[in-house]
Amino acid sequence: MFRSGPSRQRAGGKADDVYLRELGYEPVLTRRMGPFGNFAISFSVISVLSGCMTLYGFGLGSGGPAVMMWGWVAVGLMVMLVGAGLAEVTSAYPTSGALYYQAEQLGGRKWGWYTGWLNLLGLLGAIAGIDYGAALFTGAFLNLQFGFVPTPGKILAIYVCILALHATLNLFGVRLVSILNSISVWWHLAGVALIVGVLATVPSHHQDPSFVFGEFVNDTGWSSSLYVVLIGLLLAQYTFSGYDASAHLSEETTNAQVSASRGIMRAIGWSWLAGFVLLAGLTFAIQDYTATQATATGVPPAQIFLDAIGLAGAKALLLVVIVAQLFCGNAETAAASRMVFAFSRDGALPGSRLWRHVDARSGTPTRAVWLSVSAAAVLALPSLYSPTAYAAVTAINVIGITPAYAIPIYLRVRNRHRFQPGPWNLGRWGVPVGVVAVAWVAFVTVLFCLPQTRPDSGLVSVTTFNYAPIALLVVLALASVWWRVAGRDYTVPAAADANSGMAKIQEEVV
């Protein structure tokens, strides 16, 4: 399926920085990430020990084991197609701006502008979802260890501390980020193997395969089983997001036209396999379904550990999960900050001159890092008032970032005759894969704007409302207003124009 295209190929001997100049940007970030590091950042952001674990409780009530297991298989297949379409376009345009730069080159300024704002919403929602999930699991660990009561206020305080940690780690440069991501890969794989191995061998009782792969549970309040099945896909679709991190770090990756594309595909593939094994291991080990859902720890996987292997073992496995989630959030902070930097470099954000600053010592957009974690902190504030806020934050991630994946793929299909593929491409499969990918993205975008739970009164209230579409509309409205105010300052250089738009950020590197 994958072969070399007719142009823009590394085979011609063009160095990464030379090609970046042809795309219109002067290299200012430090290029110290290798192919494995590029794969590792997307694998770390996908993080089955974050997405699968934090939304496992949601899955228990939204379709139950059957939807979790078969939904994972189906969604994983569709995401492989979306990832392939995105990887093909990334090979042609390996820049930190990634999706919005690709959309700009293939469709024009407004396509790039709105893609960038959607991508930014999704990335910031991802930081919020990942780190808030880590806060929930940290609260569960403290509950088991010290009797800590995980109230919304306390969880939010832990969340802010985690954000500060990730901001600090990202200030030291891409080399440290790459090292941590490489460790993260092995931690995730070993962690999944350890959790599944322990849960498979220690408990004396396991669920039957018919339960794991066939039990349907509907605790959403909705009467339509089909609706519940579709809503239940959120667990898998949320977990399978963030693989654009490989594209956002491409200006810091060697052999970027190939490494970033391979990083996307390998991250999705390995996550697909590891996630299936993890979900099966957890579900086979459930001892009491109702007690698992109503756990005092606040996170059902902790109760599964507790019931299956006892207090000491549960705390040990929780620590494995928490560390994996911290790796995940750190990687997502790096990806989001590069998006903020790139979008500011092209004049798209309010205060762009401030956010495109690059620290000369670390080669890192430090101010973009702080902006990213600050915005993520704000996104989680509704968790103080609404029990459905966390699911809404994860949906914000999905409906923000997933359409942003589809836009450059759609434009590549629509403008297929003038698209110049890079060395990693789909050949004649590019168009059919792209069509299916865009259709899937349109489907899940509509799906996750819908209410996820139905209150007893039958009327959606403040506490059960899905805030994700509101966040989406606010961002699109902000993007529209800001386009009228500052759209004239949004200047993405044309590909192959090595002299346009490069000097504007030189004075920012201090």
Short mmCIF file of N, CA and C in Angstrom, two decimals, residues 1-2 46 72-88 236-237 240-241 243 261-273 405 409 424 426 429 433-434 436-438 440-441:
data_model
loop_
_atom_site.label_atom_id
_atom_site.label_comp_id
_atom_site.label_asym_id
_atom_site.label_seq_id
_atom_site.Cartn_x
_atom_site.Cartn_y
_atom_site.Cartn_z
N MET A 1 0.83 -1.21 0.00
CA MET A 1 0.00 0.00 0.00
C MET A 1 0.86 1.26 0.00
N PHE A 2 1.99 1.20 0.69
CA PHE A 2 2.80 2.40 0.85
C PHE A 2 3.95 2.39 -0.15
N ILE A 46 -1.49 8.67 23.03
CA ILE A 46 -2.63 7.75 22.94
C ILE A 46 -2.82 7.05 24.28
N TRP A 72 -13.82 -1.31 20.67
CA TRP A 72 -12.38 -1.07 20.55
C TRP A 72 -11.85 -1.60 19.21
N VAL A 73 -12.29 -2.78 18.84
CA VAL A 73 -11.84 -3.38 17.57
C VAL A 73 -12.29 -2.52 16.39
N ALA A 74 -13.57 -2.15 16.38
CA ALA A 74 -14.12 -1.40 15.25
C ALA A 74 -13.53 0.00 15.15
N VAL A 75 -13.47 0.69 16.27
CA VAL A 75 -12.92 2.05 16.25
C VAL A 75 -11.44 2.03 15.88
N GLY A 76 -10.71 1.05 16.40
CA GLY A 76 -9.29 0.94 16.06
C GLY A 76 -9.06 0.80 14.57
N LEU A 77 -9.90 -0.01 13.91
CA LEU A 77 -9.78 -0.18 12.47
C LEU A 77 -10.01 1.13 11.74
N MET A 78 -11.05 1.87 12.13
CA MET A 78 -11.35 3.13 11.46
C MET A 78 -10.26 4.17 11.73
N VAL A 79 -9.72 4.16 12.93
CA VAL A 79 -8.66 5.12 13.26
C VAL A 79 -7.39 4.81 12.48
N MET A 80 -7.14 3.54 12.19
CA MET A 80 -5.99 3.21 11.35
C MET A 80 -6.12 3.87 9.98
N LEU A 81 -7.34 3.92 9.45
CA LEU A 81 -7.56 4.56 8.15
C LEU A 81 -7.39 6.08 8.26
N VAL A 82 -7.93 6.67 9.33
CA VAL A 82 -7.74 8.11 9.52
C VAL A 82 -6.25 8.42 9.69
N GLY A 83 -5.56 7.61 10.48
CA GLY A 83 -4.14 7.81 10.69
C GLY A 83 -3.34 7.68 9.40
N ALA A 84 -3.72 6.73 8.54
CA ALA A 84 -3.01 6.56 7.27
C ALA A 84 -3.19 7.78 6.38
N GLY A 85 -4.43 8.31 6.34
CA GLY A 85 -4.66 9.50 5.54
C GLY A 85 -3.86 10.69 6.06
N LEU A 86 -3.82 10.84 7.38
CA LEU A 86 -3.08 11.94 7.98
C LEU A 86 -1.57 11.77 7.78
N ALA A 87 -1.11 10.53 7.91
CA ALA A 87 0.32 10.26 7.73
C ALA A 87 0.78 10.61 6.32
N GLU A 88 -0.06 10.34 5.34
CA GLU A 88 0.29 10.65 3.96
C GLU A 88 0.47 12.15 3.76
N ALA A 236 -13.22 4.21 23.22
CA ALA A 236 -12.18 3.89 22.25
C ALA A 236 -11.76 5.11 21.44
N GLN A 237 -12.73 5.91 20.99
CA GLN A 237 -12.39 7.04 20.14
C GLN A 237 -11.58 8.08 20.90
N PHE A 240 -8.01 6.72 21.21
CA PHE A 240 -7.32 6.80 19.92
C PHE A 240 -7.28 8.24 19.41
N SER A 241 -6.72 9.12 20.17
CA SER A 241 -6.54 10.50 19.70
C SER A 241 -5.19 11.00 20.19
N TYR A 243 -2.49 11.25 18.09
CA TYR A 243 -1.37 10.76 17.29
C TYR A 243 -0.84 11.82 16.33
N SER A 261 5.44 10.15 9.72
CA SER A 261 4.35 9.31 9.19
C SER A 261 4.38 7.92 9.80
N ARG A 262 5.56 7.35 9.86
CA ARG A 262 5.67 6.02 10.48
C ARG A 262 5.33 6.09 11.97
N GLY A 263 5.69 7.19 12.61
CA GLY A 263 5.37 7.34 14.02
C GLY A 263 3.88 7.30 14.26
N ILE A 264 3.12 7.96 13.40
CA ILE A 264 1.65 7.96 13.52
C ILE A 264 1.10 6.54 13.40
N MET A 265 1.51 5.82 12.37
CA MET A 265 0.95 4.50 12.10
C MET A 265 1.36 3.48 13.16
N ARG A 266 2.61 3.52 13.55
CA ARG A 266 3.08 2.55 14.55
C ARG A 266 2.42 2.80 15.91
N ALA A 267 2.24 4.06 16.24
CA ALA A 267 1.61 4.39 17.52
C ALA A 267 0.18 3.86 17.58
N ILE A 268 -0.57 4.04 16.50
CA ILE A 268 -1.95 3.55 16.47
C ILE A 268 -1.98 2.02 16.52
N GLY A 269 -1.13 1.38 15.73
CA GLY A 269 -1.14 -0.08 15.67
C GLY A 269 -0.80 -0.74 16.99
N TRP A 270 0.27 -0.29 17.63
CA TRP A 270 0.66 -0.89 18.91
C TRP A 270 -0.36 -0.58 20.00
N SER A 271 -0.95 0.61 19.96
CA SER A 271 -1.98 0.97 20.94
C SER A 271 -3.22 0.11 20.77
N TRP A 272 -3.57 -0.16 19.52
CA TRP A 272 -4.73 -1.01 19.21
C TRP A 272 -4.58 -2.37 19.87
N LEU A 273 -3.41 -2.96 19.71
CA LEU A 273 -3.15 -4.28 20.28
C LEU A 273 -3.11 -4.22 21.81
N TYR A 405 -8.28 16.37 12.10
CA TYR A 405 -7.60 15.32 11.35
C TYR A 405 -8.18 15.18 9.95
N ILE A 409 -7.17 15.68 5.16
CA ILE A 409 -7.42 14.47 4.37
C ILE A 409 -8.48 14.76 3.31
N TRP A 424 6.39 8.91 2.06
CA TRP A 424 5.46 7.95 2.67
C TRP A 424 4.07 8.28 2.15
N LEU A 426 0.17 6.55 0.21
CA LEU A 426 -0.73 5.42 0.03
C LEU A 426 -0.90 5.00 -1.42
N TRP A 429 -4.34 4.00 -3.22
CA TRP A 429 -5.28 3.82 -2.11
C TRP A 429 -5.56 5.12 -1.37
N VAL A 433 -9.08 5.49 0.89
CA VAL A 433 -8.82 5.55 2.33
C VAL A 433 -9.25 6.90 2.88
N GLY A 434 -8.95 7.97 2.15
CA GLY A 434 -9.33 9.30 2.59
C GLY A 434 -10.83 9.49 2.69
N VAL A 436 -13.18 7.18 3.24
CA VAL A 436 -13.69 6.45 4.40
C VAL A 436 -13.31 7.17 5.69
N ALA A 437 -12.09 7.67 5.76
CA ALA A 437 -11.63 8.38 6.97
C ALA A 437 -12.47 9.61 7.24
N VAL A 438 -12.76 10.39 6.21
CA VAL A 438 -13.55 11.61 6.38
C VAL A 438 -14.97 11.27 6.80
N TRP A 440 -15.97 8.65 8.51
CA TRP A 440 -15.94 8.22 9.90
C TRP A 440 -15.84 9.42 10.85
N VAL A 441 -14.99 10.35 10.51
CA VAL A 441 -14.82 11.53 11.36
C VAL A 441 -16.11 12.33 11.45
#
